[in-house]
């Protein structure tokens, strides 16, 4: 390893912050085991040998979307034969069906439906909260929140407050894609800008809600874009402290308008996770979303700085529309087995990282 590596290693070991050039350099490192080892050191300092998971169910209320991003295979037009919208009762029914699994979270993410009013989302949130008062509702990406503000004429703060009053507990990390507006204009021109996305998270934090964050990588972005994205999240976290996790999402090309792009390799995915752990020194958790990474890579990633494998999910539509070959859900016992088999302690958490049980 060269001098540059040694100076970065020294910075990390002394708890010093890595800068943009360090981040860019790390992507050129070929020795992924050394990279992983450094990220793992950071993970061990933060969360020891604990690895978190939760028992959740995803609900996607509609796939009808006015945005139609180039990387997305989930969104459909109003007249598409595969278009669907759930009514409030159906969402509650899906939640009820998952109760025997002892879920502690409903993860509610949808699309930018051109006709549904904001009140529909408030009604769904309230109905879920009233039906299952002990289950945490994590819902609505920052992109959806910005859209609700646009269609309702309410401010982002008012939208968030109304959803919070109805029972919303926290925001998921989706919709971040790459926080670079030139790139957003090319891939997702009809939805929230970088500043709007960051501002929704900032406002949620100010209202006392914690949020997750993501990055969609492995499409047309550059390495510099990825590092800038991580630094923007790190700066927001310095300001508010409300980000609880970061989840890098590898682009799945099938059935999208960018289907010519080849899926990232396992090595690229492990590098992305390690570098996220090293750059985001102020974020507690780096999550490997097993649905997108595959269970095997997600398990190996525990040696590369990851401390969270997300949840049981039950039904996943967004990545599966884009060709994911993983199961739509996974059993809690399987998550425990994967973590234990990798030599870590499986810890069931709730959405905001309170510990529910150790196994
Ligand atoms: O916002 C869309 C991404 C996100 C594709 O907060 C795609 O805990 C890959 O954000 N290939 C939704 N990714 C998923 C998401 C998420 C998942 C798990 C946990 C959490 C959390 C958040 O998926 C979208 C978009 O960024 N996406 N299309 C695709 N073809």
Coordinates of N, CA, C and O and ligand atoms in Angstrom, one line a residue, residues 56 58 69-74 105 107 109 138 141 143 171-177 191 211-217 244-245 247 249-254 256 287 289 291-292 310 313 316 318-319 321-323 349, ligand 1:
X56 N -40.1 -6.1 9.7 CA -40.9 -5.1 9.1 C -41.7 -5.6 7.9 O -41.5 -6.7 7.5
X58 N -43.0 -4.0 4.1 CA -43.1 -2.9 3.2 C -44.5 -2.8 2.6 O -45.1 -3.9 2.3
X69 N -38.9 8.2 -13.5 CA -37.4 8.3 -13.5 C -36.8 7.2 -14.4 O -37.4 6.1 -14.4
X70 N -35.7 7.6 -15.0 CA -35.1 6.7 -16.0 C -34.6 5.4 -15.4 O -34.5 4.4 -16.0
X71 N -34.3 5.4 -14.1 CA -33.7 4.3 -13.4 C -34.8 3.4 -12.8 O -34.5 2.4 -12.2
X72 N -36.1 3.8 -12.9 CA -37.1 3.1 -12.2 C -38.0 2.2 -13.1 O -38.4 2.6 -14.2
X73 N -38.2 1.0 -12.6 CA -39.1 0.0 -13.3 C -40.5 -0.1 -12.6 O -41.3 -0.9 -13.1
X74 N -40.6 0.5 -11.5 CA -41.8 0.4 -10.7 C -42.9 1.3 -11.1 O -44.1 0.8 -11.2
X105 N -42.5 -2.6 12.4 CA -42.5 -1.4 11.5 C -43.3 -1.7 10.3 O -43.2 -2.8 9.7
X107 N -43.2 -0.1 6.5 CA -42.4 0.8 5.7 C -43.2 1.2 4.5 O -43.5 0.3 3.6
X109 N -43.9 3.3 1.2 CA -43.3 4.1 0.2 C -44.1 3.9 -1.1 O -44.5 2.8 -1.4
X138 N -42.8 4.0 9.3 CA -41.8 4.8 8.6 C -42.3 4.9 7.2 O -42.5 3.9 6.5
X141 N -40.9 9.0 1.2 CA -39.5 9.5 1.0 C -39.6 11.0 0.9 O -40.7 11.6 0.7
X143 N -38.9 12.8 -1.5 CA -39.4 13.1 -2.8 C -41.0 13.2 -2.7 O -41.6 14.1 -3.2
X171 N -38.8 9.0 8.6 CA -38.8 9.0 7.1 C -37.8 8.0 6.6 O -36.7 7.9 7.2
X172 N -38.1 7.2 5.6 CA -37.1 6.3 4.9 C -36.2 7.1 4.1 O -36.4 8.4 3.9
X173 N -35.2 6.5 3.6 CA -34.1 7.2 2.9 C -34.2 7.4 1.4 O -33.3 8.0 0.8
X174 N -35.3 6.9 0.8 CA -35.3 6.8 -0.7 C -35.4 8.2 -1.3 O -35.6 9.2 -0.7
X175 N -35.3 8.1 -2.7 CA -35.4 9.3 -3.5 C -34.2 10.2 -3.5 O -34.2 11.2 -4.2
X176 N -33.1 9.8 -2.8 CA -31.9 10.7 -2.8 C -31.2 10.5 -4.2 O -30.6 11.5 -4.7
X177 N -31.2 9.3 -4.7 CA -30.5 9.0 -6.0 C -29.1 9.6 -5.9 O -28.4 9.2 -5.0
X191 N -38.8 15.4 -10.3 CA -39.0 15.3 -8.9 C -38.1 16.2 -8.1 O -37.3 16.9 -8.7
X211 N -34.4 10.2 10.3 CA -34.5 9.8 8.9 C -33.4 8.9 8.5 O -32.3 8.9 9.1
X212 N -33.6 8.1 7.5 CA -32.6 7.3 6.9 C -32.2 8.0 5.6 O -32.9 8.9 5.1
X213 N -31.0 7.6 5.1 CA -30.6 8.3 3.8 C -30.1 7.2 2.9 O -29.7 6.1 3.3
X214 N -30.1 7.5 1.6 CA -29.6 6.5 0.6 C -28.8 7.1 -0.5 O -28.7 8.4 -0.6
X215 N -28.3 6.3 -1.3 CA -27.7 6.8 -2.6 C -27.9 5.7 -3.6 O -27.6 4.5 -3.3
X216 N -28.4 6.0 -4.8 CA -28.5 5.1 -5.9 C -27.3 5.2 -6.7 O -27.0 6.2 -7.3
X217 N -26.5 4.1 -6.7 CA -25.2 4.2 -7.5 C -25.1 3.1 -8.5 O -25.9 2.1 -8.5
X244 N -30.1 8.6 10.9 CA -29.7 7.5 11.7 C -29.0 6.4 10.9 O -28.3 5.6 11.5
X245 N -29.2 6.4 9.6 CA -28.5 5.4 8.8 C -28.3 5.8 7.4 O -29.0 6.7 6.9
X247 N -27.8 4.0 3.5 CA -28.0 2.7 2.7 C -27.7 2.9 1.3 O -28.5 3.5 0.5
X249 N -27.6 2.0 -2.5 CA -28.5 1.1 -3.2 C -27.9 0.9 -4.6 O -27.8 1.8 -5.4
X250 N -27.5 -0.3 -5.0 CA -26.9 -0.6 -6.3 C -28.0 -0.6 -7.4 O -29.1 -1.2 -7.2
X251 N -27.8 0.1 -8.4 CA -28.8 0.2 -9.5 C -29.0 -1.1 -10.2 O -28.1 -1.8 -10.6
X252 N -30.3 -1.5 -10.3 CA -30.8 -2.7 -11.0 C -31.4 -2.2 -12.3 O -32.4 -1.5 -12.4
X253 N -30.7 -2.6 -13.4 CA -31.1 -2.0 -14.7 C -32.3 -2.6 -15.4 O -32.9 -1.9 -16.3
X254 N -32.7 -3.8 -15.1 CA -33.7 -4.5 -16.0 C -35.1 -3.7 -16.0 O -35.5 -3.2 -15.0
X256 N -35.8 -0.9 -17.1 CA -35.7 0.5 -16.9 C -35.3 1.2 -18.2 O -34.9 0.5 -19.2
X287 N -26.2 0.5 6.4 CA -27.1 -0.6 6.2 C -26.9 -1.3 4.9 O -26.8 -0.6 3.8
X289 N -28.9 -3.3 2.3 CA -30.2 -3.8 2.0 C -30.1 -5.1 1.2 O -29.8 -5.1 0.0
X291 N -32.1 -7.1 0.0 CA -32.9 -7.3 -1.2 C -32.1 -6.9 -2.5 O -32.2 -7.5 -3.5
X292 N -31.4 -5.8 -2.4 CA -30.7 -5.3 -3.6 C -29.3 -5.9 -3.7 O -28.9 -6.1 -4.8
X310 N -31.1 -4.4 7.5 CA -32.5 -4.0 7.2 C -33.4 -5.1 7.8 O -33.2 -5.6 8.9
X313 N -39.0 -7.4 5.5 CA -39.6 -6.8 4.3 C -41.0 -7.4 3.8 O -41.9 -6.7 3.5
X316 N -41.5 -6.9 -1.7 CA -40.8 -5.8 -2.2 C -41.0 -5.6 -3.7 O -41.0 -6.6 -4.4
X318 N -40.2 -2.5 -5.7 CA -39.4 -1.6 -6.5 C -38.2 -2.2 -7.2 O -38.0 -2.1 -8.4
X319 N -37.4 -3.0 -6.4 CA -36.2 -3.6 -7.0 C -36.6 -4.8 -7.8 O -36.0 -5.2 -8.8
X321 N -39.3 -5.2 -9.6 CA -39.7 -4.7 -10.9 C -38.5 -4.5 -11.8 O -38.5 -4.6 -13.0
X322 N -37.3 -4.2 -11.2 CA -36.1 -4.0 -12.0 C -35.1 -5.2 -12.0 O -33.9 -5.0 -12.2
X323 N -35.7 -6.4 -11.8 CA -35.0 -7.6 -12.0 C -34.2 -8.2 -10.8 O -33.4 -9.1 -11.0
X349 N -33.8 -4.7 16.4 CA -34.0 -3.3 16.8 C -35.4 -2.9 16.3 O -36.0 -3.5 15.4
Ligands
LIG1 O1 -36.0 5.7 -3.9 C1 -35.5 2.9 -7.7 C2 -34.3 3.2 -5.5 C3 -35.4 3.5 -3.6 C4 -34.2 1.3 -8.6 O2 -34.9 3.9 4.5 C5 -33.8 1.6 -7.3 O3 -34.5 2.0 5.5 C6 -32.1 0.1 -7.6 O4 -35.1 3.8 -0.5 N1 -32.5 -0.2 -8.8 C7 -36.4 2.8 -2.7 N2 -32.7 1.0 -6.8 C8 -35.8 1.9 -1.7 C9 -35.3 2.6 -0.5 C10 -35.0 1.9 0.8 C11 -34.9 0.5 0.8 C12 -34.7 -0.1 2.0 C13 -34.6 0.5 3.2 C14 -34.8 1.9 3.2 C15 -34.7 2.7 4.4 C16 -35.0 2.6 2.0 O5 -34.9 2.5 -4.5 C17 -35.8 4.5 -4.5 C18 -34.7 4.6 -5.5 O6 -33.6 5.3 -4.9 N3 -34.5 2.6 -6.8 N4 -35.3 2.1 -8.8 C19 -33.5 0.4 -9.4 N5 -33.9 0.1 -10.6

